[in-house]
Short mmCIF file of C-alpha atoms in Angstrom, two decimals:
data_model
loop_
_atom_site.label_atom_id
_atom_site.label_comp_id
_atom_site.label_asym_id
_atom_site.label_seq_id
_atom_site.Cartn_x
_atom_site.Cartn_y
_atom_site.Cartn_z
CA MET A 1 0.00 0.00 0.00
CA ALA A 2 1.35 3.40 -0.99
CA ARG A 3 2.20 5.67 1.93
CA ASP A 4 0.18 8.84 2.37
CA LEU A 5 2.15 12.04 2.01
CA THR A 6 2.33 14.24 5.07
CA GLN A 7 0.92 17.75 4.81
CA LEU A 8 4.41 19.19 4.49
CA GLU A 9 5.36 16.65 1.82
CA MET A 10 2.19 17.38 -0.12
CA LEU A 11 2.84 21.13 -0.01
CA ARG A 12 6.39 20.60 -1.26
CA GLU A 13 5.36 18.17 -4.00
CA LEU A 14 2.63 20.50 -5.24
CA GLU A 15 4.80 23.62 -5.14
CA PRO A 16 5.97 23.35 -8.79
CA ALA A 17 2.36 22.99 -9.94
CA VAL A 18 1.38 26.01 -7.84
CA ALA A 19 4.14 28.06 -9.45
CA GLN A 20 3.21 26.89 -12.95
CA ASN A 21 -0.48 27.59 -12.48
CA LEU A 22 0.24 30.92 -10.82
CA ASP A 23 2.21 31.98 -13.90
CA ARG A 24 -0.61 30.74 -16.12
CA HIS A 25 -3.19 32.64 -14.07
CA LEU A 26 -1.23 35.90 -14.11
CA GLY A 27 -0.78 35.54 -17.85
CA ILE A 28 -4.50 35.31 -18.64
CA ALA A 29 -6.22 37.19 -15.79
CA LYS A 30 -7.42 40.62 -16.86
CA ASP A 31 -7.23 43.61 -14.54
CA TRP A 32 -10.56 45.24 -13.80
CA TYR A 33 -11.77 47.93 -11.44
CA PRO A 34 -14.93 47.79 -9.34
CA HIS A 35 -15.74 51.47 -9.88
CA ASP A 36 -16.13 50.84 -13.62
CA TYR A 37 -19.14 48.59 -12.96
CA VAL A 38 -21.21 50.93 -10.80
CA PRO A 39 -23.71 53.54 -12.17
CA TRP A 40 -22.52 56.36 -9.94
CA ASP A 41 -24.84 58.93 -11.55
CA GLU A 42 -27.77 57.15 -9.88
CA GLY A 43 -26.39 57.86 -6.41
CA ARG A 44 -27.87 60.29 -3.90
CA ASN A 45 -27.48 61.11 -0.24
CA PHE A 46 -29.17 59.32 2.60
CA ALA A 47 -30.87 61.08 5.51
CA ALA A 48 -27.67 61.43 7.55
CA MET A 49 -26.46 63.85 4.86
CA ASP A 50 -29.78 65.60 4.31
CA GLY A 51 -31.01 63.12 1.74
CA ILE A 52 -33.65 60.40 1.78
CA ASP A 53 -33.24 57.03 3.44
CA TRP A 54 -34.01 53.76 1.68
CA GLU A 55 -37.57 52.68 1.04
CA PRO A 56 -38.66 49.43 -0.65
CA GLY A 57 -40.18 51.26 -3.61
CA GLN A 58 -36.76 52.61 -4.61
CA SER A 59 -35.49 49.16 -5.62
CA ARG A 60 -35.87 47.91 -9.18
CA LEU A 61 -34.92 44.37 -8.18
CA SER A 62 -37.39 41.53 -7.78
CA GLU A 63 -37.58 39.73 -4.45
CA VAL A 64 -35.61 36.81 -5.90
CA ALA A 65 -32.92 39.14 -7.26
CA LYS A 66 -32.63 40.93 -3.92
CA VAL A 67 -32.23 37.68 -2.01
CA ALA A 68 -29.68 36.34 -4.50
CA MET A 69 -27.64 39.54 -4.50
CA ILE A 70 -27.60 39.74 -0.70
CA THR A 71 -26.66 36.07 -0.34
CA ASN A 72 -23.88 36.31 -2.90
CA LEU A 73 -22.54 39.54 -1.42
CA LEU A 74 -22.51 38.25 2.17
CA THR A 75 -20.74 35.14 0.92
CA GLU A 76 -18.05 37.33 -0.66
CA ASP A 77 -17.87 39.48 2.48
CA ASN A 78 -16.51 36.62 4.52
CA LEU A 79 -13.21 36.72 2.64
CA PRO A 80 -11.18 37.11 5.87
CA SER A 81 -12.45 33.72 7.05
CA TYR A 82 -11.62 32.08 3.73
CA HIS A 83 -8.17 33.68 3.71
CA ARG A 84 -7.52 32.37 7.20
CA THR A 85 -8.61 28.86 6.26
CA ILE A 86 -6.51 28.52 3.13
CA SER A 87 -3.48 30.26 4.62
CA GLU A 88 -3.57 27.86 7.57
CA ASN A 89 -3.75 24.84 5.26
CA PHE A 90 -1.43 26.09 2.52
CA SER A 91 1.75 28.08 3.09
CA SER A 92 2.78 31.71 3.36
CA ASP A 93 6.07 31.03 1.58
CA GLY A 94 7.07 30.74 -2.06
CA ALA A 95 4.49 30.22 -4.79
CA TRP A 96 1.87 29.13 -2.28
CA GLY A 97 2.12 32.40 -0.39
CA THR A 98 2.08 34.47 -3.57
CA TRP A 99 -1.06 32.68 -4.76
CA VAL A 100 -2.88 33.09 -1.44
CA GLY A 101 -2.19 36.83 -1.52
CA ARG A 102 -3.18 37.22 -5.15
CA TRP A 103 -6.35 35.15 -4.74
CA THR A 104 -7.38 37.20 -1.70
CA ALA A 105 -6.80 40.51 -3.50
CA GLU A 106 -8.82 39.40 -6.52
CA GLU A 107 -11.67 38.07 -4.40
CA ASN A 108 -11.89 41.32 -2.44
CA ARG A 109 -12.98 43.19 -5.59
CA HIS A 110 -16.18 41.18 -5.73
CA ALA A 111 -17.71 42.50 -2.52
CA ILE A 112 -16.55 46.04 -3.31
CA ALA A 113 -18.34 46.08 -6.67
CA MET A 114 -21.51 44.37 -5.48
CA ARG A 115 -21.98 46.55 -2.41
CA ASP A 116 -21.32 49.78 -4.30
CA TYR A 117 -23.86 48.74 -6.94
CA LEU A 118 -26.54 47.89 -4.38
CA VAL A 119 -26.03 51.08 -2.35
CA VAL A 120 -25.87 53.43 -5.34
CA THR A 121 -28.91 51.91 -7.07
CA ARG A 122 -30.75 51.45 -3.76
CA GLY A 123 -31.34 47.86 -4.72
CA VAL A 124 -31.65 46.64 -1.11
CA ASP A 125 -31.98 48.15 2.35
CA PRO A 126 -28.40 49.26 3.19
CA VAL A 127 -29.07 49.23 6.95
CA ALA A 128 -30.36 45.65 6.93
CA LEU A 129 -27.48 44.67 4.64
CA GLU A 130 -24.89 46.14 7.00
CA ASN A 131 -26.52 44.52 10.03
CA ASP A 132 -26.42 41.13 8.29
CA ARG A 133 -22.81 41.69 7.29
CA MET A 134 -21.86 42.36 10.90
CA VAL A 135 -23.59 39.20 12.08
CA HIS A 136 -22.19 37.01 9.30
CA MET A 137 -18.60 38.20 9.56
CA THR A 138 -18.64 38.03 13.36
CA ARG A 139 -19.70 34.40 13.14
CA GLY A 140 -17.16 33.77 10.42
CA VAL A 141 -16.92 30.68 8.27
CA HIS A 142 -15.20 27.62 9.63
CA ALA A 143 -14.26 24.61 7.57
CA PRO A 144 -16.11 21.43 8.60
CA ALA A 145 -14.16 19.43 11.18
CA GLU A 146 -13.73 16.57 8.72
CA PHE A 147 -12.04 18.84 6.16
CA GLY A 148 -8.42 19.16 7.20
CA GLY A 149 -5.25 19.64 5.23
CA VAL A 150 -4.21 20.77 1.82
CA LEU A 151 -5.97 18.09 -0.24
CA ASP A 152 -9.35 18.62 1.38
CA GLN A 153 -9.07 22.38 0.99
CA VAL A 154 -7.97 22.26 -2.65
CA ALA A 155 -10.81 19.89 -3.49
CA TYR A 156 -13.32 22.02 -1.60
CA VAL A 157 -12.39 25.32 -3.21
CA THR A 158 -12.48 23.70 -6.66
CA VAL A 159 -16.13 22.84 -6.15
CA GLN A 160 -16.93 26.03 -4.24
CA GLU A 161 -15.43 28.41 -6.82
CA LEU A 162 -17.38 26.76 -9.63
CA ALA A 163 -20.59 26.78 -7.60
CA THR A 164 -20.10 30.48 -6.85
CA ARG A 165 -19.52 31.18 -10.54
CA VAL A 166 -22.84 29.53 -11.40
CA SER A 167 -24.66 31.47 -8.67
CA HIS A 168 -23.25 34.82 -9.83
CA ARG A 169 -24.18 34.18 -13.45
CA THR A 170 -27.76 33.16 -12.70
CA THR A 171 -28.16 36.06 -10.27
CA GLY A 172 -27.06 38.46 -12.98
CA ARG A 173 -29.76 37.15 -15.28
CA VAL A 174 -32.61 37.52 -12.76
CA CYS A 175 -31.64 41.11 -11.89
CA ASP A 176 -33.15 42.28 -15.20
CA ASP A 177 -30.52 45.01 -15.31
CA PRO A 178 -27.71 44.93 -17.88
CA ILE A 179 -25.41 46.80 -15.47
CA ALA A 180 -25.84 44.17 -12.75
CA GLU A 181 -25.51 41.34 -15.24
CA ASN A 182 -22.31 42.81 -16.68
CA MET A 183 -20.82 43.22 -13.20
CA LEU A 184 -21.71 39.69 -12.08
CA THR A 185 -20.46 38.21 -15.36
CA ARG A 186 -17.12 39.90 -14.69
CA ILE A 187 -17.05 38.52 -11.13
CA ALA A 188 -18.00 35.06 -12.38
CA ALA A 189 -15.04 35.15 -14.78
CA ASP A 190 -12.73 35.59 -11.78
CA GLU A 191 -14.36 32.66 -10.01
CA ASN A 192 -13.86 30.49 -13.07
CA LEU A 193 -10.15 31.27 -13.26
CA HIS A 194 -9.78 30.52 -9.56
CA MET A 195 -11.61 27.23 -10.05
CA VAL A 196 -9.27 26.25 -12.88
CA PHE A 197 -6.25 26.96 -10.67
CA TYR A 198 -7.50 24.69 -7.89
CA ARG A 199 -8.81 22.07 -10.30
CA ASN A 200 -5.37 21.82 -11.87
CA LEU A 201 -3.76 21.39 -8.45
CA CYS A 202 -6.18 18.59 -7.69
CA ALA A 203 -5.27 16.91 -10.96
CA THR A 204 -1.59 17.07 -10.03
CA ALA A 205 -2.35 15.70 -6.56
CA LEU A 206 -4.23 12.78 -8.10
CA ASP A 207 -1.11 11.87 -10.07
CA LEU A 208 1.12 12.26 -7.01
CA ALA A 209 -1.03 10.38 -4.51
CA PRO A 210 -4.04 8.80 -6.24
CA ASP A 211 -5.61 7.03 -3.25
CA GLN A 212 -5.07 9.90 -0.84
CA SER A 213 -6.46 12.43 -3.29
CA MET A 214 -9.41 10.25 -4.24
CA ALA A 215 -10.35 9.93 -0.57
CA ALA A 216 -10.24 13.71 -0.14
CA ILE A 217 -12.31 14.39 -3.27
CA ALA A 218 -14.96 11.85 -2.30
CA LYS A 219 -15.19 13.22 1.22
CA VAL A 220 -15.51 16.82 0.08
CA ILE A 221 -18.15 16.12 -2.55
CA MET A 222 -20.24 13.93 -0.28
CA HIS A 223 -20.18 16.51 2.54
CA PHE A 224 -20.12 19.71 0.49
CA LYS A 225 -21.92 22.79 1.81
CA MET A 226 -21.91 26.28 0.36
CA PRO A 227 -19.76 28.74 2.36
CA GLY A 228 -22.71 31.05 3.03
CA GLU A 229 -24.42 28.55 5.29
CA GLY A 230 -25.18 30.14 8.63
CA MET A 231 -25.69 33.70 7.40
CA PRO A 232 -28.87 35.51 8.56
CA ASN A 233 -32.01 34.16 6.83
CA TRP A 234 -29.93 31.44 5.19
CA ARG A 235 -32.69 28.82 5.14
CA ARG A 236 -35.43 31.12 3.86
CA ASN A 237 -33.22 32.75 1.25
CA GLY A 238 -31.74 29.43 0.20
CA VAL A 239 -35.18 27.94 -0.41
CA LEU A 240 -36.16 30.92 -2.56
CA MET A 241 -32.94 30.71 -4.58
CA VAL A 242 -33.35 26.98 -5.12
CA LYS A 243 -36.99 27.38 -6.11
CA HIS A 244 -36.15 29.95 -8.76
CA GLY A 245 -33.05 28.26 -10.14
CA ILE A 246 -30.34 30.56 -8.81
CA TYR A 247 -28.48 27.53 -7.53
CA ASP A 248 -30.20 24.19 -7.24
CA LEU A 249 -29.46 20.46 -7.22
CA ARG A 250 -29.55 20.19 -11.02
CA GLN A 251 -26.96 22.94 -11.39
CA HIS A 252 -24.85 21.43 -8.61
CA LEU A 253 -24.83 18.08 -10.40
CA ASP A 254 -24.65 19.11 -14.08
CA GLU A 255 -22.67 22.36 -13.94
CA VAL A 256 -20.36 21.74 -10.99
CA LEU A 257 -19.78 18.15 -9.90
CA ASN A 258 -19.93 16.33 -13.23
CA PRO A 259 -17.58 18.77 -15.02
CA VAL A 260 -14.86 18.62 -12.36
CA LEU A 261 -15.11 14.83 -12.08
CA ARG A 262 -14.75 14.55 -15.86
CA ALA A 263 -11.78 16.90 -15.82
CA TRP A 264 -10.06 14.66 -13.26
CA ASN A 265 -11.13 11.50 -15.15
CA ILE A 266 -12.25 10.10 -11.81
CA PHE A 267 -14.25 7.22 -13.27
CA GLY A 268 -11.72 6.38 -15.96
CA ARG A 269 -8.50 6.21 -13.93
CA ASN A 270 -6.71 2.91 -13.40
CA ASP A 271 -4.08 3.94 -10.83
CA PHE A 272 -6.04 3.36 -7.61
CA THR A 273 -5.34 0.59 -5.15
CA ALA A 274 -8.14 -1.06 -3.15
CA ARG A 275 -8.38 1.99 -0.88
CA GLY A 276 -8.84 4.40 -3.78
CA GLU A 277 -11.34 2.05 -5.40
CA ARG A 278 -13.44 2.07 -2.22
CA SER A 279 -13.46 5.86 -2.22
CA ARG A 280 -14.41 5.94 -5.89
CA GLU A 281 -17.19 3.39 -5.36
CA ASN A 282 -18.57 5.41 -2.46
CA LEU A 283 -18.52 8.52 -4.63
CA ALA A 284 -20.21 6.69 -7.51
CA GLU A 285 -23.02 5.55 -5.20
CA TYR A 286 -23.40 9.11 -3.93
CA MET A 287 -23.56 10.52 -7.48
CA ASP A 288 -26.18 7.95 -8.48
CA LYS A 289 -28.30 8.88 -5.46
CA LEU A 290 -27.83 12.59 -6.19
CA GLY A 291 -29.06 12.02 -9.74
CA ARG A 292 -32.24 10.40 -8.37
CA ASP A 293 -32.64 13.21 -5.85
CA VAL A 294 -32.40 15.78 -8.65
CA ILE A 295 -35.31 14.18 -10.50
CA ARG A 296 -37.46 14.07 -7.37
CA PHE A 297 -36.55 17.66 -6.55
CA GLU A 298 -37.49 18.90 -10.02
CA GLU A 299 -40.80 17.07 -9.94
CA GLN A 300 -41.61 18.53 -6.54
CA ARG A 301 -40.58 22.03 -7.60
CA ALA A 302 -42.73 21.81 -10.72
CA ARG A 303 -45.76 20.89 -8.60
CA ILE A 304 -45.13 23.77 -6.19
CA LEU A 305 -44.72 26.31 -8.98
CA ALA A 306 -47.84 25.02 -10.71
CA ARG A 307 -49.88 25.37 -7.52
CA GLU A 308 -48.57 28.89 -6.98
CA ALA A 309 -49.34 29.84 -10.57
CA ALA A 310 -52.86 28.42 -10.31
CA LYS A 311 -53.43 30.31 -7.07
CA ALA A 312 -52.25 33.49 -8.77
CA GLY A 313 -54.67 32.90 -11.64
CA ASP A 314 -52.25 31.95 -14.44
CA PRO A 315 -54.23 29.49 -16.58
CA ALA A 316 -51.18 28.57 -18.64
CA MET A 317 -49.45 27.15 -15.55
CA SER A 318 -52.45 25.55 -13.91
CA VAL A 319 -53.08 22.83 -16.49
#
């Protein structure tokens, strides 16, 4: 049986791949500036500066768009927690340290742009938003106890970055505002590049330590939770976002999990020992169950939406 690499050995073995992918990232990432994505001419003072405070009628966003924007923004706000987690599991030296700093700086632009947009356009109540930010950041985000070490974290952020990309893109579409959609498309492009970086590291880890990496990937996917869990109104807002397709089980399966598993050739590899095979079999069973759950979820959602449409008097949806 192949010996598992220690955390220090794994960091050292992955260092060349980190350096290579850092160079690749810096070569293709495009600089952008949050202020260029905000319609500043729509701004006006609030009551503290002799203006008018926020009222619901000032927002052009639908209830779904408001919830999605707030959820995505509060998720981005918790960057200090994410930085702490990856810096504790990665390294502050060499290519690892450079990447952690670069990733943090790029991620920070997302919350800046989104908050400025929402405040300037009066899309949501800025007082409620700030109160929720204080609660969410005070609580922080802590990695699940079972996720420990570089492999677990690299696998997790691969899935998380892609999931966040999907959520930003779908949120942009429901905002019904080309400015918001353009901003969130730009943010989603960052998330995609970050996902590719981590996905490539996972691929290298699979070649270095197939069984160990397979175990980490299976564990992360089978216990995955979005990083926003625990924020104020998480359950209510999450249900609304799922119901309206901002981020649901179908997207999680078809647009996140299946693509990364294909990229790693998880079900086509032949370099696992019995241990890796067990992890792969467990993951395959989980994916099969998830596929069945997706079908049940979609059927249930269709019934709920049909009932709501019938209650609202839409004959086209009540048949």
